[in-house]
Amino acid sequence: MPDSRSVHLRRGGTSLVLGLLSDRHPVVRHWGEDLGELDDGALADIGLAQNMSTGSNQSWTAPDLPVLPLPHLGWSARPAVLLHRADGSAFSVHPETVTHDVETVDAPGGQADVVTSTATDPVHGIELTTVLRLEPTGLVRLRAEVTDTAGPGAAALEIDELTPVLPVPSDATELLDMTGHHAFERQPVRTPFNPGTRLRESWEGRTGHDAATWLAAGTSGFGWRRGRVHAVHLAWSGNTRVLASHPQQGHRLLGGGELLQPGEIVLGPGQSYATPWLVGSWGEGLDALVARAHAHVRALPSYPTRPRPVLLNTWEAVYFKHDLRTLKALADEAAAIGIERFVVDDGWFGSRRGDTSGLGDWQVSAEVWPTGLEPLAEHVRALGMEMGLWFEPEMVNLDSDLARSHPEWVLSDGAGGAIEHRHQRVLDLTAPGAWDYLYQAISDLVERLGLAYIKWDHNSTVLAAGHMAPNAALGTRYGAPAVHEQTLALYRLLDALHERFPDLEIESCCGGGGRIDLGIIEHTQRVWTSDCNDAHDRANINRGTMTLLPPELIGTHVGAGCDHTTLRSLDISFRAATALWGHMGVEWDLLSATDADKQGLAELIDLHKQLRPLLHAGTVVHADVDEDDAVRIQGVVAPDRSEALYGLTSLGQALTWPGSPRPLPGLDPGRTYRVRLAAPLYEGHVYRAAWTRPEGVVLPGSYLVTTGLSLPVIHPDHSLLVRVTAV
């Protein structure tokens, strides 16, 4: 029997019990509820309690499943590690000894427990390391690293897959992940956790509009407030793989790693490859799982520390039709309704009068802006607003000065690459000179214009993309797949800009919500949730996005009355009430808006500013409702539970009427609260509830969280905002 010991890590209401054996990486024996203090005897018996008998006709005899299951341990399902040397050897890594180091380190938001486990395989010349962290919030993070320890003359070591896993309880019989497409991202999908594997991948070179976001496993019918649920997310902005595995050995596993293309990672002696972080969260209900992720993100060094300015983005107001007079007038209207940041979108540079040319030429167009952008920037600041600007640095039009000057900077497979989308190609950020060009061009404009904000877009997939300009310093090779190094170069570029301009805020936009993950958010201060500003669809898109990121990092804009992506017409009260919950903004031609609409918008912007300290620091909660119920109840509760805001939203006709009372989750059962409308009933509302009187009602928290309020009739695509304060 191999030598073993057990450790019990406790942080943020989470217990992590690990078996540390001398022949394998850590064995997770418990991940979930805090078990309290455990002595050495209890820890040893937990190991015995999980020992499995395999039966007389089975060769698989290892009862302890590590975070890197390998064939030499008897694991007959998909291995966590797939690699080989160029001569065909070393296809099955076989560590002989594993050493474990346990330490406590400083971490964002407090301290973390870190277990580093290093395995050596002297026969194949490979070292395999895992790092498992229990963060202050109770979030678990796991990564693996492989190092080529063979001497000179050994064949190169090619890494095909490195996918660490975490076990989940046996009663996790249902899976939840997300899918979608451009302008309809992060829609939930439930499937049974059947034997076999559910595999979700992105081959786009980015997270993807159809990203799984979380891959969650829980008890059947788990909801926002009920049912134990565990989930994983891969914190990476390139190609990804996450999986739920239920093999014949009986385990239920969630795992993830970078999706590597053939030949993408080739190691020589002394070189290493590390996976992105696999992030795990759990809770009694999704709200608890989500709260851990939000707390972790809010503690990151990249997290913005000042209030989120309400912004106006010019895209849906003017599209490519730029001129100083129009944009100054639009800025005047924006300032008058309380906008705090004015962002000029696509069309200000080079020959960019449409989407066919100019992309990559990051110099202000003398044709459209003969006196430069400085007069507009000065006008915007004189109105008390900040200035922001749109870029798409990773993309290039072939009809551009940049592409004509540096065709070797364009990623390709050497045979023409993939078909173009929006007439775009992808710029190789690792090509000698390309990274420096972007860094300098963007920095010059930030300095000259006093920019406070960049909208960083990324509209095209990264397909059939290889390096056409080898970079020996970065190890890139002619024709080799480029996504891995491209992603790291993007991170370096964002970090370099922040180092030079510490107050600069950058939004991750990717054709809307195509690059939203816990990797990109370590380098940016906001994400653009979706190119769809239709408040009806945004109710679901925003909800799915907020399972990963807190509201203040999620761009939520008020669009035009008739949305340009869906052609659905909605009134200003619903559009503004939907946008109020996140990092609020406006994307609408205010010059054509009615006075009544501008007044209604100004009132909701003012309410947003009043509630910003609550909305952007509180805990996001949801009420569990019947699947066929048209009413959604979402709220944000202050950390001390002294106040809360709830949105009661109807997205369609209810099957029953009048409905039974609905709970307001997250409040303190031991306190008493006043409940009243935070904003007036929308125009045309007829069927009131008695508690909507101006003074509201005063009720025990215990009643509100269990029974709740009878709802007035809420018409389809309308919302009520309810303020709850402790008395």
Coordinates of C-alpha atoms in Angstrom, one line a residue, residues 72-470:
H72 CA -1.5 2.8 -14.8
L73 CA -3.7 3.2 -11.7
G74 CA -6.4 1.0 -13.2
W75 CA -8.4 3.9 -14.7
S76 CA -10.1 2.6 -17.8
A77 CA -12.1 5.7 -18.8
R78 CA -10.7 8.7 -20.6
P79 CA -7.3 9.6 -19.0
A80 CA -6.7 13.1 -17.7
V81 CA -3.4 13.2 -19.5
L82 CA -2.8 12.5 -23.1
L83 CA 0.7 13.1 -24.5
H84 CA 3.5 11.4 -26.5
R85 CA 7.0 12.0 -27.8
A86 CA 7.6 12.5 -31.4
D87 CA 9.1 9.0 -31.7
G88 CA 5.8 7.5 -30.4
S89 CA 7.0 6.8 -26.9
A90 CA 5.8 8.1 -23.5
F91 CA 2.2 7.7 -24.6
S92 CA 1.2 6.7 -21.0
V93 CA 2.8 8.8 -18.3
H94 CA 3.6 6.6 -15.3
P95 CA 4.6 8.6 -12.1
E96 CA 6.6 6.5 -9.6
T97 CA 6.6 9.0 -6.7
V98 CA 4.4 11.9 -5.7
T99 CA 5.3 14.5 -3.1
H100 CA 2.8 16.9 -1.6
D101 CA 3.3 20.3 -0.2
V102 CA 0.6 22.0 1.9
E103 CA 0.8 25.7 2.7
T104 CA -1.3 28.8 3.5
V105 CA -0.7 31.8 1.3
D106 CA -2.1 35.3 1.0
A107 CA -4.8 35.6 -1.7
P108 CA -7.3 38.1 -2.9
G109 CA -9.8 38.6 -0.1
G110 CA -7.9 36.8 2.6
Q111 CA -5.8 33.6 2.7
A112 CA -5.9 30.4 0.6
D113 CA -4.8 26.9 1.3
V114 CA -2.6 25.5 -1.5
V115 CA -1.7 21.9 -2.1
T116 CA 1.1 21.4 -4.7
S117 CA 1.7 17.8 -5.7
T118 CA 4.6 16.9 -7.9
A119 CA 4.9 13.5 -9.6
T120 CA 8.1 12.2 -11.3
D121 CA 8.2 9.7 -14.1
P122 CA 11.9 9.0 -14.6
V123 CA 11.3 6.3 -17.3
H124 CA 9.6 8.7 -19.7
G125 CA 11.4 11.9 -18.5
I126 CA 8.2 13.7 -17.4
E127 CA 7.2 15.6 -14.3
L128 CA 3.5 16.1 -13.6
T129 CA 2.3 18.7 -11.1
T130 CA -1.1 19.7 -9.8
V131 CA -1.9 22.8 -7.8
L132 CA -5.2 22.7 -5.8
R133 CA -6.3 25.9 -4.0
L134 CA -9.1 26.5 -1.6
E135 CA -9.8 30.2 -1.9
P136 CA -11.1 32.5 1.0
T137 CA -14.6 32.4 -0.6
G138 CA -14.8 28.6 -0.6
L139 CA -14.1 28.5 -4.3
V140 CA -11.8 25.6 -5.4
R141 CA -9.2 26.2 -8.1
L142 CA -7.2 23.4 -9.8
R143 CA -4.6 23.3 -12.5
A144 CA -2.0 20.9 -13.8
E145 CA 1.4 21.3 -15.3
V146 CA 3.7 19.0 -17.3
T147 CA 7.4 19.4 -17.7
D148 CA 9.8 17.6 -20.0
T149 CA 12.7 16.4 -17.8
A150 CA 14.3 14.3 -20.4
G151 CA 17.9 15.1 -21.3
P152 CA 19.3 16.5 -24.6
G153 CA 18.6 14.3 -27.6
A154 CA 15.2 13.1 -26.4
A155 CA 12.3 13.3 -28.9
A156 CA 10.1 16.4 -28.4
L157 CA 7.1 15.9 -26.0
E158 CA 3.8 16.8 -27.6
I159 CA 0.9 17.6 -25.2
D160 CA -2.5 16.5 -26.6
E161 CA -4.7 16.9 -23.5
L162 CA -4.5 17.8 -19.8
T163 CA -7.9 17.7 -18.1
P164 CA -8.0 17.6 -14.3
V165 CA -11.2 16.5 -12.7
L166 CA -13.2 17.0 -9.5
P167 CA -15.6 14.4 -8.1
V168 CA -19.2 15.3 -7.2
P169 CA -21.7 13.4 -5.0
S170 CA -23.5 10.3 -6.3
D171 CA -26.9 12.0 -5.9
A172 CA -25.9 14.6 -8.5
T173 CA -28.2 13.1 -11.2
E174 CA -28.9 16.2 -13.3
L175 CA -26.6 18.5 -15.3
L176 CA -27.0 22.2 -16.1
D177 CA -24.9 24.1 -18.6
M178 CA -25.6 26.9 -21.1
T179 CA -25.7 27.4 -24.8
G180 CA -26.8 30.1 -27.2
H181 CA -25.6 32.1 -30.2
H182 CA -24.8 35.7 -31.1
A183 CA -27.4 38.0 -29.6
F184 CA -28.9 35.1 -27.6
E185 CA -26.2 34.0 -25.2
R186 CA -26.1 31.9 -22.0
Q187 CA -29.4 30.1 -22.2
P188 CA -29.7 27.2 -19.6
V189 CA -29.9 23.6 -20.7
R190 CA -30.7 20.7 -18.3
T191 CA -29.9 17.0 -19.1
P192 CA -29.7 13.8 -17.0
F193 CA -26.3 12.9 -15.7
N194 CA -26.4 9.5 -17.5
P195 CA -23.5 7.1 -17.8
G196 CA -21.0 8.3 -20.4
T197 CA -19.7 11.8 -21.0
R198 CA -21.2 15.2 -21.7
L199 CA -18.5 17.1 -23.5
R200 CA -18.7 20.8 -24.2
E201 CA -16.0 22.4 -26.4
S202 CA -15.1 25.6 -28.0
W203 CA -13.0 25.5 -31.2
E204 CA -13.5 29.2 -31.9
G205 CA -10.3 30.5 -30.5
R206 CA -12.4 32.3 -27.9
T207 CA -14.9 31.4 -25.1
G208 CA -17.8 31.4 -27.6
H209 CA -21.4 32.6 -27.6
D210 CA -22.5 29.0 -26.9
A211 CA -20.1 28.6 -24.0
A212 CA -21.1 26.2 -21.2
T213 CA -20.2 29.0 -18.7
W214 CA -20.8 26.6 -15.7
L215 CA -21.1 22.9 -16.1
A216 CA -23.1 22.0 -13.0
A217 CA -24.2 18.7 -11.5
G218 CA -26.8 18.6 -8.7
T219 CA -29.7 16.7 -7.2
S220 CA -32.7 16.3 -9.5
G221 CA -34.7 19.5 -9.8
F222 CA -32.1 21.7 -8.1
G223 CA -32.9 25.4 -8.3
W224 CA -31.8 28.8 -7.2
R225 CA -32.5 28.2 -3.5
R226 CA -32.9 24.4 -3.3
G227 CA -30.8 21.3 -4.0
R228 CA -27.1 20.7 -3.6
V229 CA -25.2 21.5 -6.7
H230 CA -21.5 21.5 -7.7
A231 CA -20.1 23.2 -10.9
V232 CA -16.9 23.8 -12.8
H233 CA -15.8 26.6 -15.1
L234 CA -12.6 26.9 -17.1
A235 CA -11.0 30.3 -16.6
W236 CA -9.6 30.7 -20.1
S237 CA -10.4 32.8 -23.1
G238 CA -9.2 30.6 -25.9
N239 CA -10.2 27.1 -27.0
T240 CA -11.8 25.2 -24.1
R241 CA -13.1 21.8 -23.0
V242 CA -15.3 21.0 -20.0
L243 CA -16.9 17.6 -19.4
A244 CA -19.2 15.7 -17.1
S245 CA -18.1 12.0 -16.8
H246 CA -20.0 9.1 -15.3
P247 CA -17.9 6.0 -16.2
Q248 CA -18.4 2.4 -15.4
Q249 CA -16.4 2.7 -12.2
G250 CA -19.3 4.7 -10.7
H251 CA -17.7 8.0 -10.1
R252 CA -19.4 11.3 -11.2
L253 CA -16.7 13.8 -12.3
L254 CA -16.6 17.3 -13.6
G255 CA -13.4 18.4 -15.4
G256 CA -12.0 20.9 -17.8
G257 CA -8.9 22.0 -19.6
E258 CA -7.6 23.8 -22.7
L259 CA -8.6 22.3 -26.0
L260 CA -5.2 21.9 -27.8
Q261 CA -4.9 21.5 -31.5
P262 CA -2.4 19.0 -32.9
G263 CA 1.1 20.3 -32.5
E264 CA 0.1 23.4 -30.5
I265 CA 2.1 22.5 -27.4
V266 CA 5.5 20.8 -28.1
L267 CA 8.0 20.8 -25.3
G268 CA 11.7 20.4 -25.3
P269 CA 14.0 19.6 -22.4
G270 CA 13.2 21.8 -19.3
Q271 CA 10.0 23.3 -20.9
S272 CA 6.6 23.2 -19.3
Y273 CA 2.9 23.6 -20.1
A274 CA 0.4 24.6 -17.5
T275 CA -3.4 24.4 -17.9
P276 CA -5.7 27.2 -17.2
W277 CA -7.4 27.2 -13.8
L278 CA -10.4 24.9 -13.5
V279 CA -12.7 26.7 -11.0
G280 CA -15.1 24.8 -8.9
S281 CA -18.0 26.1 -6.8
W282 CA -20.9 24.5 -4.9
G283 CA -23.9 25.4 -2.8
E284 CA -27.3 24.6 -1.6
G285 CA -29.0 26.0 -4.6
L286 CA -27.4 27.9 -7.5
D287 CA -27.5 31.2 -5.6
A288 CA -25.0 29.9 -3.0
L289 CA -22.7 28.6 -5.8
V290 CA -22.9 31.9 -7.6
A291 CA -22.2 33.9 -4.5
R292 CA -18.8 32.3 -4.1
A293 CA -17.8 33.2 -7.6
H294 CA -19.0 36.8 -7.2
A295 CA -17.1 37.2 -4.0
H296 CA -14.0 35.8 -5.6
V297 CA -14.2 38.2 -8.6
R298 CA -14.9 41.2 -6.3
A299 CA -11.6 40.5 -4.6
L300 CA -9.4 40.3 -7.7
P301 CA -6.8 43.0 -8.3
S302 CA -8.4 43.8 -11.6
Y303 CA -11.8 44.6 -10.0
P304 CA -12.8 48.3 -10.3
T305 CA -13.0 50.1 -7.0
R306 CA -15.0 53.2 -7.9
P307 CA -18.7 53.4 -8.8
R308 CA -19.6 52.2 -12.3
P309 CA -20.3 55.2 -14.5
V310 CA -23.5 55.2 -16.4
L311 CA -22.4 55.3 -20.1
L312 CA -23.7 56.0 -23.5
N313 CA -22.3 54.1 -26.5
T314 CA -22.8 55.6 -29.9
W315 CA -23.1 52.4 -32.0
E316 CA -26.9 52.1 -32.2
A317 CA -27.3 55.8 -32.3
V318 CA -25.1 56.6 -35.4
Y319 CA -23.5 53.4 -36.5
F320 CA -20.7 54.4 -38.9
K321 CA -22.1 57.9 -39.6
H322 CA -19.7 60.0 -37.6
D323 CA -19.4 63.8 -37.5
L324 CA -18.5 66.3 -34.8
R325 CA -21.8 68.2 -34.8
T326 CA -24.0 65.1 -34.4
L327 CA -21.8 63.5 -31.7
K328 CA -21.6 66.8 -29.7
A329 CA -25.4 67.1 -29.8
L330 CA -25.7 63.5 -28.7
A331 CA -23.3 64.2 -25.9
D332 CA -25.4 67.2 -24.8
E333 CA -28.5 64.9 -24.6
A334 CA -26.6 62.3 -22.7
A335 CA -25.3 64.7 -20.1
A336 CA -28.8 66.1 -19.6
I337 CA -30.2 62.8 -18.6
G338 CA -27.4 61.9 -16.2
I339 CA -24.9 59.9 -18.4
E340 CA -21.4 59.9 -16.9
R341 CA -19.3 58.3 -19.7
F342 CA -19.5 58.9 -23.5
V343 CA -18.1 56.1 -25.7
V344 CA -17.5 56.6 -29.4
D345 CA -17.9 53.2 -31.2
D346 CA -16.7 51.9 -34.6
G347 CA -16.0 54.2 -37.5
W348 CA -13.6 56.9 -36.2
F349 CA -10.3 55.6 -37.8
G350 CA -8.6 55.0 -41.1
S351 CA -10.9 54.3 -44.1
R352 CA -13.5 52.8 -41.8
R353 CA -16.8 54.0 -43.3
G354 CA -18.2 50.5 -43.2
D355 CA -17.0 47.0 -42.2
T356 CA -15.0 46.2 -45.4
S357 CA -11.9 48.3 -44.8
G358 CA -9.6 50.1 -42.4
L359 CA -9.6 47.7 -39.5
G360 CA -6.2 47.7 -38.0
D361 CA -5.3 51.3 -38.9
W362 CA -5.7 52.8 -35.5
Q363 CA -5.2 56.4 -36.5
V364 CA -8.0 59.0 -36.4
S365 CA -9.6 59.5 -39.8
A366 CA -8.7 62.9 -41.2
E367 CA -11.6 62.5 -43.6
V368 CA -14.3 62.2 -40.9
W369 CA -12.4 64.1 -38.1
P370 CA -10.4 66.8 -39.8
T371 CA -9.5 68.4 -36.5
G372 CA -9.1 65.1 -34.7
L373 CA -11.1 63.6 -31.9
E374 CA -9.8 66.2 -29.4
P375 CA -12.6 68.7 -29.9
L376 CA -15.2 66.0 -29.1
A377 CA -13.2 64.7 -26.1
E378 CA -12.9 68.3 -24.7
H379 CA -16.6 68.8 -25.2
V380 CA -17.5 65.6 -23.5
R381 CA -15.3 66.4 -20.5
A382 CA -16.7 69.9 -20.3
L383 CA -20.1 68.3 -19.8
G384 CA -18.8 66.4 -16.8
M385 CA -18.5 63.1 -18.6
E386 CA -15.6 60.7 -19.3
M387 CA -14.5 59.7 -22.8
G388 CA -14.3 56.2 -24.1
L389 CA -13.3 54.7 -27.5
W390 CA -13.9 51.5 -29.4
F391 CA -11.1 49.3 -30.7
E392 CA -10.9 45.9 -32.3
P393 CA -7.2 45.3 -31.9
E394 CA -7.0 41.6 -32.6
M395 CA -8.7 41.9 -36.0
V396 CA -7.7 43.4 -39.4
N397 CA -9.3 44.0 -42.7
L398 CA -7.1 42.9 -45.7
D399 CA -8.2 46.2 -47.2
S400 CA -6.1 48.2 -44.7
D401 CA -2.7 49.9 -44.6
L402 CA -1.7 47.5 -41.8
A403 CA -2.4 44.3 -43.8
R404 CA -0.7 45.7 -46.9
S405 CA 2.4 46.6 -44.9
H406 CA 2.5 43.4 -42.8
P407 CA 0.8 40.5 -44.5
E408 CA 2.9 38.1 -42.3
W409 CA 1.0 39.4 -39.3
V410 CA -2.3 37.8 -40.5
L411 CA -3.0 34.4 -39.0
S412 CA -3.5 31.6 -41.5
D413 CA -3.1 27.9 -42.1
G414 CA -0.9 28.7 -45.0
A415 CA -3.5 27.7 -47.5
G416 CA -5.8 30.8 -47.2
G417 CA -7.3 30.2 -43.8
A418 CA -11.0 30.2 -42.9
I419 CA -13.7 32.1 -44.7
E420 CA -14.0 35.7 -43.6
H421 CA -16.6 37.1 -41.3
R422 CA -17.3 40.8 -41.6
H423 CA -14.4 40.9 -44.1
Q424 CA -12.0 40.3 -41.2
R425 CA -8.9 38.4 -40.5
V426 CA -7.1 37.8 -37.2
L427 CA -3.9 39.7 -36.4
D428 CA -1.1 37.5 -34.9
L429 CA -0.3 39.2 -31.6
T430 CA 2.9 37.1 -31.4
A431 CA 4.3 38.2 -34.8
P432 CA 7.4 40.3 -34.3
G433 CA 6.3 43.9 -34.1
A434 CA 2.5 43.3 -34.0
W435 CA 2.1 43.5 -30.2
D436 CA 4.3 46.6 -30.0
Y437 CA 2.3 48.3 -32.8
L438 CA -1.0 47.8 -31.0
Y439 CA 0.4 48.8 -27.6
Q440 CA 1.9 52.0 -29.0
A441 CA -1.1 53.0 -31.2
I442 CA -3.6 52.4 -28.3
S443 CA -1.4 54.1 -25.8
D444 CA -1.0 57.2 -28.0
L445 CA -4.7 57.7 -28.2
V446 CA -5.3 57.1 -24.5
E447 CA -2.8 59.8 -23.7
R448 CA -3.9 62.3 -26.4
L449 CA -7.6 62.0 -25.8
G450 CA -7.5 61.4 -22.0
L451 CA -9.4 58.2 -22.5
A452 CA -11.0 56.6 -19.4
Y453 CA -12.4 53.6 -21.1
I454 CA -11.8 51.2 -24.0
K455 CA -14.5 49.0 -25.6
W456 CA -12.3 46.1 -26.8
D457 CA -14.1 44.1 -29.4
H458 CA -13.4 40.8 -31.1
N459 CA -16.0 40.0 -33.8
S460 CA -14.6 37.0 -35.6
T461 CA -13.8 33.4 -34.7
V462 CA -10.1 32.3 -34.8
L463 CA -10.2 29.3 -37.1
A464 CA -7.6 27.7 -39.3
A465 CA -5.2 30.1 -37.6
G466 CA -1.4 29.5 -37.7
H467 CA 1.7 31.6 -37.3
M468 CA 3.0 33.1 -40.5
A469 CA 5.7 35.0 -38.8
P470 CA 7.7 32.7 -36.4

